[in-house]
Coordinates of C-alpha atoms and ligand atoms in Angstrom, one line a residue:
M1 CA 4.6 26.7 -4.4
T2 CA 6.1 25.4 -1.4
D3 CA 8.8 22.7 -2.3
L4 CA 9.4 19.5 -0.3
F5 CA 13.0 20.2 0.2
S6 CA 13.0 24.3 0.4
A7 CA 9.8 24.5 2.6
T8 CA 10.0 26.1 6.0
P9 CA 7.8 24.9 8.8
D10 CA 6.1 28.3 8.4
S11 CA 5.6 28.3 5.0
L12 CA 4.4 24.8 5.2
A13 CA 2.2 25.5 8.0
T14 CA 0.8 28.4 6.2
L15 CA 0.1 26.7 2.9
R16 CA -1.7 23.8 4.7
E17 CA -3.7 26.2 6.6
A18 CA -5.0 28.1 3.4
R19 CA -5.7 24.4 1.9
L20 CA -7.7 23.3 4.7
A21 CA -9.8 26.3 4.5
A22 CA -10.6 26.0 1.3
T23 CA -11.3 22.2 2.0
F24 CA -13.7 22.8 4.4
D25 CA -15.5 25.6 2.4
R26 CA -15.8 23.0 -0.2
V27 CA -17.0 20.3 2.1
F28 CA -19.3 22.5 3.9
A29 CA -21.0 23.4 1.0
A30 CA -21.4 20.0 -1.0
H31 CA -20.1 17.1 0.9
P32 CA -23.0 14.8 1.6
H33 CA -21.0 12.5 4.1
Y34 CA -19.8 15.5 6.1
R35 CA -22.6 18.1 5.7
A36 CA -24.9 15.2 7.4
L37 CA -22.3 14.7 9.9
F38 CA -21.6 18.4 10.7
A39 CA -25.5 18.7 10.9
R40 CA -25.7 15.6 13.2
L41 CA -23.0 17.1 15.8
G42 CA -23.8 20.6 15.7
L43 CA -20.5 22.1 13.9
R44 CA -20.7 25.1 11.5
R45 CA -18.2 26.3 9.2
A46 CA -16.9 28.8 11.9
D47 CA -16.0 25.9 14.3
F48 CA -13.0 25.1 12.1
Q49 CA -10.7 28.4 11.9
S50 CA -7.7 26.9 11.8
L51 CA -5.5 23.1 11.8
A52 CA -6.0 22.7 15.6
D53 CA -10.1 22.8 15.3
M54 CA -9.8 19.5 13.1
Q55 CA -9.9 17.6 16.2
K56 CA -13.5 18.7 16.4
L57 CA -14.3 16.2 13.9
P58 CA -14.5 12.5 14.8
P59 CA -12.3 9.9 13.0
T60 CA -13.6 9.0 10.0
L61 CA -13.9 4.9 9.6
K62 CA -13.2 2.9 6.9
A63 CA -16.8 1.0 7.8
D64 CA -18.2 4.9 6.8
Y65 CA -16.8 5.2 3.6
V66 CA -17.2 1.3 2.5
A67 CA -20.8 1.9 3.3
D68 CA -21.7 4.5 1.5
P69 CA -18.9 5.6 -1.2
A70 CA -20.6 8.0 -3.1
S71 CA -21.5 10.4 -0.2
F72 CA -17.6 11.1 0.1
Q73 CA -17.6 12.2 -2.8
L74 CA -17.5 16.1 -3.4
G75 CA -20.4 18.0 -5.0
P76 CA -22.3 19.7 -6.6
Q77 CA -24.5 16.7 -7.3
G78 CA -25.9 16.7 -10.7
A79 CA -24.1 19.9 -12.0
P80 CA -23.0 19.7 -15.5
P81 CA -19.5 18.3 -15.2
D82 CA -16.6 20.7 -16.1
E83 CA -12.7 20.4 -15.8
E84 CA -13.0 20.8 -11.9
T85 CA -15.4 17.9 -11.5
A86 CA -15.4 15.6 -14.7
V87 CA -14.2 11.9 -13.8
W88 CA -11.0 11.4 -14.6
D89 CA -10.8 7.9 -13.1
T90 CA -11.9 5.6 -10.3
M91 CA -9.8 3.0 -8.5
Y92 CA -10.9 0.4 -6.1
T93 CA -9.7 -0.1 -2.2
T94 CA -9.0 -4.2 -1.8
G95 CA -10.8 -4.6 1.0
S96 CA -10.9 -7.9 2.7
T97 CA -14.4 -7.9 3.0
G98 CA -17.3 -7.1 0.7
A99 CA -17.1 -5.1 -2.6
P100 CA -14.4 -3.0 -3.5
T101 CA -14.9 0.4 -2.5
P102 CA -14.6 3.0 -5.4
F103 CA -11.8 6.2 -4.8
V104 CA -13.0 8.7 -7.5
S105 CA -10.5 11.3 -8.9
T106 CA -11.2 14.4 -11.4
G107 CA -10.0 16.4 -13.8
Y108 CA -8.6 18.6 -11.0
D109 CA -7.1 15.9 -9.1
F110 CA -5.0 13.9 -11.7
P111 CA -2.2 16.5 -12.1
N112 CA -1.9 16.4 -8.3
I113 CA -1.6 12.5 -8.3
L114 CA 1.2 13.0 -11.1
A115 CA 2.8 15.3 -8.6
I116 CA 2.4 13.0 -5.8
Q117 CA 4.1 10.3 -8.0
H118 CA 7.0 12.8 -9.3
A119 CA 7.7 13.8 -5.6
M120 CA 8.0 10.1 -4.7
M121 CA 10.5 9.3 -8.1
R122 CA 12.4 12.3 -6.0
L123 CA 12.4 10.9 -2.8
R124 CA 13.6 7.6 -3.9
G125 CA 16.4 9.2 -5.7
I126 CA 15.3 8.6 -9.4
T127 CA 17.3 10.4 -12.0
Q128 CA 16.8 10.8 -15.9
A129 CA 19.3 8.1 -16.5
D130 CA 16.7 5.6 -14.8
S131 CA 14.2 3.1 -16.7
V132 CA 11.4 1.0 -15.3
L133 CA 10.0 -2.1 -15.6
N134 CA 6.5 -2.4 -14.3
L135 CA 5.7 -5.9 -13.1
F136 CA 2.2 -5.3 -11.4
P137 CA -0.5 -7.4 -13.1
L138 CA -3.7 -6.2 -14.4
T139 CA -6.5 -6.6 -11.8
R140 CA -10.2 -7.3 -12.5
V141 CA -11.0 -4.2 -11.1
P142 CA -8.9 -0.9 -11.3
H143 CA -6.3 -0.4 -8.4
G144 CA -3.7 2.3 -8.2
A145 CA -0.6 0.0 -8.7
F146 CA -0.4 -1.0 -12.8
A147 CA -1.8 2.4 -13.4
R148 CA 0.2 4.8 -11.3
A149 CA 3.4 3.2 -11.9
M150 CA 2.9 4.2 -15.7
H151 CA 1.7 7.2 -14.7
A152 CA 4.8 7.9 -12.0
C153 CA 7.3 7.4 -15.2
A154 CA 5.0 9.7 -17.3
A155 CA 5.3 12.2 -14.8
F156 CA 9.1 11.9 -14.3
G157 CA 10.0 11.6 -17.9
I158 CA 11.5 8.7 -17.7
P159 CA 11.0 5.0 -20.0
V160 CA 8.8 2.6 -18.5
T161 CA 7.7 -1.3 -19.9
A162 CA 5.0 -2.7 -18.7
A163 CA 5.7 -6.6 -18.5
L164 CA 1.9 -7.6 -17.8
P165 CA 2.3 -10.7 -16.0
G166 CA -0.1 -13.6 -16.2
R167 CA -3.2 -13.5 -18.0
P168 CA -5.6 -10.4 -17.5
S169 CA -8.3 -11.9 -19.5
E170 CA -9.6 -15.0 -20.4
R171 CA -11.2 -13.2 -23.4
R172 CA -7.8 -11.7 -24.8
P173 CA -5.3 -14.8 -24.5
E174 CA -2.8 -12.4 -26.7
I175 CA -2.3 -9.8 -23.6
G176 CA -0.4 -10.4 -20.7
Q177 CA 3.0 -12.7 -20.4
H178 CA 4.1 -15.9 -18.5
L179 CA 6.9 -15.8 -16.1
D180 CA 9.6 -16.7 -18.5
A181 CA 8.5 -14.4 -20.8
V182 CA 8.8 -11.6 -18.4
V183 CA 12.2 -12.4 -17.4
A184 CA 13.0 -12.4 -20.9
T185 CA 11.6 -8.8 -20.9
A186 CA 13.3 -7.9 -18.1
A187 CA 16.7 -8.8 -19.6
R188 CA 16.0 -7.4 -23.1
V189 CA 14.8 -3.8 -21.7
R190 CA 17.7 -3.8 -18.9
P191 CA 15.8 -1.7 -16.4
S192 CA 17.5 0.2 -13.8
I193 CA 14.2 -0.2 -11.8
L194 CA 11.9 -3.3 -10.9
W195 CA 8.8 -2.3 -9.5
G196 CA 6.1 -4.6 -8.4
V197 CA 4.5 -7.0 -5.4
P198 CA 7.2 -8.6 -3.3
S199 CA 6.0 -12.0 -3.9
Y200 CA 5.9 -11.6 -7.5
L201 CA 9.0 -9.8 -7.6
H202 CA 11.0 -13.1 -5.8
K203 CA 9.3 -15.1 -8.2
V204 CA 10.8 -13.1 -11.4
L205 CA 14.1 -13.2 -9.5
A206 CA 14.0 -16.9 -8.7
R207 CA 13.2 -17.7 -12.3
A208 CA 15.8 -15.8 -13.5
E209 CA 18.5 -17.5 -11.8
E210 CA 17.1 -20.8 -12.9
L211 CA 17.2 -19.3 -16.6
G212 CA 20.6 -18.0 -16.3
A213 CA 19.5 -14.9 -17.0
G214 CA 21.4 -11.9 -15.9
L215 CA 20.2 -8.6 -14.4
P216 CA 23.3 -6.3 -13.9
S217 CA 21.2 -3.2 -14.7
V218 CA 19.1 -3.0 -11.8
R219 CA 19.8 -0.7 -9.1
L220 CA 16.6 -0.4 -7.4
V221 CA 13.5 -2.4 -6.5
F222 CA 10.4 -0.9 -5.5
V223 CA 7.8 -2.7 -3.3
T224 CA 4.6 -1.9 -2.1
G225 CA 1.4 -3.6 -1.7
E226 CA 2.2 -6.3 0.9
G227 CA 4.4 -6.1 4.1
F228 CA 8.2 -6.2 3.5
G229 CA 10.7 -6.9 6.6
E230 CA 14.3 -6.4 6.9
E231 CA 14.8 -10.3 6.1
A232 CA 12.9 -10.0 3.0
R233 CA 15.1 -6.8 1.8
A234 CA 18.3 -9.0 2.1
T235 CA 16.9 -11.7 0.2
V236 CA 16.0 -9.7 -2.9
I237 CA 19.6 -7.9 -2.7
A238 CA 21.3 -11.4 -2.3
Q239 CA 18.9 -12.6 -5.5
L240 CA 20.1 -9.6 -7.3
R241 CA 23.4 -9.6 -6.2
R242 CA 23.5 -13.2 -7.7
L243 CA 21.6 -11.7 -10.9
G244 CA 24.7 -9.4 -11.5
A245 CA 23.5 -6.0 -10.0
P246 CA 26.7 -4.7 -8.3
D247 CA 24.8 -2.7 -5.7
P248 CA 21.0 -3.2 -5.4
K249 CA 18.7 -1.4 -3.0
V250 CA 15.1 -2.1 -1.9
S251 CA 13.0 0.9 -1.7
V252 CA 9.6 0.2 0.2
S253 CA 6.3 2.3 -0.2
Y254 CA 3.3 2.2 2.2
G255 CA 0.5 2.9 -0.4
A256 CA -2.8 3.5 0.1
T257 CA -5.5 3.7 -2.4
E258 CA -6.9 6.8 -0.4
M259 CA -3.6 8.2 -1.5
Q260 CA -3.0 7.0 -4.8
G261 CA 0.6 7.0 -4.2
G262 CA 2.6 5.6 -1.3
M263 CA 4.8 7.1 1.4
V264 CA 8.1 6.2 0.5
E265 CA 11.9 6.0 1.7
C266 CA 14.5 8.1 1.0
T267 CA 16.9 5.9 2.0
A268 CA 16.5 2.3 3.9
G269 CA 15.7 3.0 7.7
A270 CA 14.8 7.0 7.1
G271 CA 11.2 6.2 7.3
Y272 CA 8.3 6.4 5.1
H273 CA 7.7 10.3 3.7
N274 CA 4.2 12.0 2.8
P275 CA 5.2 12.9 -0.6
A276 CA 2.6 15.7 -0.7
P277 CA 2.4 17.6 2.3
D278 CA 0.5 20.3 0.4
Q279 CA -1.8 17.5 -0.3
F280 CA -2.1 15.0 2.7
L281 CA -2.2 15.7 6.3
F282 CA -1.5 13.4 8.6
E283 CA -1.7 12.7 12.4
A284 CA -1.2 10.1 14.8
V285 CA -4.1 9.5 17.9
D286 CA -4.7 6.7 20.5
P287 CA -6.8 4.1 19.1
E288 CA -9.6 4.4 21.8
T289 CA -9.7 7.8 22.7
H290 CA -8.9 9.3 19.3
L291 CA -6.8 11.8 21.4
P292 CA -3.6 12.9 19.6
V293 CA -0.4 11.0 20.5
P294 CA 3.2 12.5 21.0
D295 CA 5.1 12.6 17.9
G296 CA 7.3 9.3 18.0
E297 CA 5.1 7.5 19.7
E298 CA 2.9 4.6 18.2
G299 CA -0.6 6.0 17.1
L300 CA -3.7 5.3 14.9
L301 CA -2.8 6.9 11.3
L302 CA -5.2 9.5 10.2
L303 CA -5.3 10.8 6.7
T304 CA -6.8 14.4 5.3
H305 CA -7.2 15.4 2.0
L306 CA -6.1 19.1 1.5
D307 CA -6.6 19.4 -2.2
R308 CA -8.9 17.1 -3.7
R309 CA -12.2 17.4 -5.7
G310 CA -13.7 13.6 -6.3
T311 CA -13.5 11.6 -3.1
V312 CA -12.6 13.7 -0.1
L313 CA -11.6 12.1 3.2
L314 CA -11.2 14.0 6.3
R315 CA -9.6 12.7 9.3
Y316 CA -9.7 9.2 7.8
S317 CA -8.6 6.0 9.7
L318 CA -6.1 4.3 7.5
G319 CA -6.5 1.3 9.9
D320 CA -2.8 1.2 10.6
V321 CA -0.9 2.2 13.8
A322 CA 2.7 3.4 13.2
R323 CA 5.2 6.3 14.8
L324 CA 4.9 9.6 13.3
A325 CA 7.7 12.3 12.8
R326 CA 7.3 15.9 11.7
T327 CA 10.8 17.1 11.9
R328 CA 12.7 17.7 8.7
C329 CA 14.4 14.2 7.6
P330 CA 18.1 14.0 8.5
H331 CA 18.7 12.1 5.5
C332 CA 17.1 14.2 2.7
G333 CA 16.4 17.1 4.1
A334 CA 12.5 16.8 2.9
L335 CA 10.1 18.7 5.7
T336 CA 6.9 16.6 5.8
E337 CA 5.7 13.7 8.0
R338 CA 7.6 10.5 8.3
L339 CA 6.5 7.2 9.5
L340 CA 9.3 5.9 11.6
T341 CA 7.9 2.0 11.6
V342 CA 6.4 0.1 9.4
P343 CA 2.5 0.3 9.5
H344 CA 0.8 -2.4 11.0
R345 CA -3.0 -3.1 11.4
V346 CA -4.8 -2.6 14.7
D347 CA -6.4 -5.7 14.3
G348 CA -3.8 -7.8 12.2
L349 CA -2.8 -10.2 14.8
V350 CA -4.4 -13.9 14.7
K351 CA -4.6 -16.3 17.6
I352 CA -3.2 -19.7 16.5
R353 CA -3.2 -22.1 19.2
G354 CA -3.3 -19.5 21.5
M355 CA -0.4 -17.4 20.0
L356 CA -0.8 -14.2 19.0
V357 CA 0.5 -14.2 15.3
N358 CA 1.7 -11.5 13.1
P359 CA 0.4 -13.0 9.4
L360 CA 3.3 -10.9 7.7
T361 CA 5.9 -12.2 10.1
L362 CA 4.9 -15.8 9.2
V363 CA 5.0 -15.0 5.5
G364 CA 8.3 -13.3 6.0
A365 CA 9.5 -16.0 7.5
V366 CA 8.8 -18.4 4.6
M367 CA 9.6 -16.1 2.0
S368 CA 13.0 -15.4 3.3
E369 CA 13.9 -19.5 3.2
P370 CA 16.1 -19.7 0.2
G371 CA 14.3 -21.9 -2.6
V372 CA 10.6 -21.1 -1.7
R373 CA 8.7 -19.3 -4.8
E374 CA 5.2 -19.1 -3.3
C375 CA 3.3 -19.5 -0.4
Q376 CA 0.0 -19.9 1.0
A377 CA -0.6 -19.9 5.0
I378 CA -3.7 -21.2 5.9
V379 CA -5.3 -21.9 9.6
D380 CA -8.3 -24.1 10.1
K381 CA -9.4 -26.8 12.6
E382 CA -8.1 -30.4 12.7
D383 CA -11.8 -31.6 12.9
P384 CA -13.5 -28.8 10.4
A385 CA -16.8 -29.6 11.7
D386 CA -15.7 -29.2 15.7
A387 CA -15.3 -25.5 15.9
L388 CA -13.5 -26.5 19.0
S389 CA -10.6 -29.1 17.9
M390 CA -7.1 -27.9 17.7
D391 CA -6.1 -25.3 15.1
R392 CA -4.3 -26.3 12.2
L393 CA -1.5 -23.7 10.6
R394 CA -1.0 -25.5 7.1
I395 CA 1.4 -23.8 4.7
K396 CA 1.0 -24.5 1.1
V397 CA 4.5 -24.0 -0.6
V398 CA 6.2 -24.1 -4.2
C399 CA 9.9 -25.0 -2.8
T400 CA 12.5 -27.3 -3.1
D401 CA 13.4 -30.5 -0.7
E402 CA 15.7 -28.7 1.1
A403 CA 13.6 -25.4 1.7
A404 CA 10.7 -27.9 2.9
S405 CA 12.7 -29.5 5.4
A406 CA 13.8 -26.2 7.0
L407 CA 10.8 -24.6 7.1
H408 CA 9.5 -26.1 10.3
A409 CA 12.1 -24.9 12.3
R410 CA 12.1 -21.7 10.8
V411 CA 8.2 -21.0 11.2
R412 CA 8.3 -22.1 14.9
L413 CA 11.3 -19.9 15.6
A414 CA 9.5 -17.1 13.8
I415 CA 5.9 -17.5 15.4
G416 CA 6.0 -20.2 18.0
V417 CA 3.8 -22.6 16.1
T418 CA 5.0 -25.4 14.3
P419 CA 3.0 -25.4 10.7
I420 CA 2.1 -28.4 8.4
I421 CA 3.9 -28.0 5.2
E422 CA 2.3 -29.1 2.1
R423 CA 4.3 -28.8 -0.9
V424 CA 2.4 -28.3 -3.9
G425 CA 3.1 -27.1 -7.6
P426 CA 2.5 -23.3 -8.9
E427 CA -0.7 -24.6 -10.4
D428 CA -2.4 -25.6 -7.2
P429 CA -5.6 -23.7 -6.9
V430 CA -4.9 -21.5 -3.6
F431 CA -2.3 -19.5 -6.1
A432 CA -4.6 -18.9 -8.6
D433 CA -6.8 -15.7 -9.2
R434 CA -5.9 -14.3 -5.5
G435 CA -5.2 -10.8 -7.1
W436 CA -2.2 -9.3 -6.6
K437 CA -2.7 -8.2 -3.0
A438 CA -3.0 -11.8 -1.5
K439 CA -4.1 -12.6 1.8
P440 CA -0.8 -13.6 4.0
L441 CA -3.0 -15.8 6.4
L442 CA -6.5 -17.4 4.9
D443 CA -8.5 -18.0 8.3
L444 CA -10.9 -20.7 7.6
R445 CA -12.1 -21.1 11.2
Q446 CA -15.7 -20.7 12.0
P447 CA -16.3 -18.3 15.0
V448 CA -17.0 -19.8 18.3
V449 CA -20.2 -18.6 19.3
Ligands
ZN501 ZN1 14.5 11.7 3.8

């Protein structure tokens, strides 16, 4: 077994060639989508002799997968399930449009997922002395976050408490906790790690301050699921210091349902490490031509599964661009791919009054204003009936008086557009039922035809 830290370039390449060959054997035998694609392109098994031959295969787009997720599940179809093929669990992607897309893992895949989570813990410098407070909510359809945080602690053999924020089901009012109870839980179990979505973490920390609760045991915060910039990192660290944590740090993960885990930092600024180079292969290609870009240059990220039995994706476009490095990490010594920049959507920019706006920059600017609890940015038209009327940027925000008066200038500085600040209570319908992976900017404009 090749270890993340002891692997040499040769041993890793040899292992990956073997894994890829076995994956191609299985895919040619029993993968409905790729069998049909190979037939259309006239590609045979013999055309894929090595990693270098991968480029004969066009990238798989999210639209292909979303259109027919069952066709991405490795067969053989109709055979009685055995320990390799029996479905262990199904998680769903959180696409911005349409129905959630199932991502199936089998009995073979689940130990691999535990190994991914174990490696993420190692890269993040977790020890047996650590304990986790899982702040992910239960979602209406299963996503990875809540369950995989529990599994990560199982894989690493450390204690975890699930805070279960919110009310997961109206039918079961005894399940779930309100914000104050979550704060009380955090104070009681004294976790060394808080793990959750940035916007909710921020809320917990702000409420803990209001209640005068202390969180001196916290040394690390794991965030995933939403964009998280350097300003937000500094805000969370300052909040934790005020709560008594002597030296808190934030560890950011770039996660994807298609990984059932995430690419993590070993230390701030070291990039986002592929935790399982024996399971995942990453490429960066030109978004237009799909030709490889040189290491260190920005490219569209492609993910290939090297060792899966359920949903299997080859050269799958995650829809994000980033700069990729393949050299050994100078900080932790791991030999694996690293993303040197925070990945961002190829198509993520939104035009408001002619300005191209990155929604994550906008939300980052709002949330980093002290005194802001929660926000939702909305872009619509001054006259909703007139598609050609002026764009209007509104920010619904739960905040203090001071924060409200500071937000205009802060947002204009960050994105070049002056917003309308609408102060609302936390019970405002815009915050209700928006799931754990909220859209940073709701665009309500009708397309101009
Ligand atoms: Zn590292």
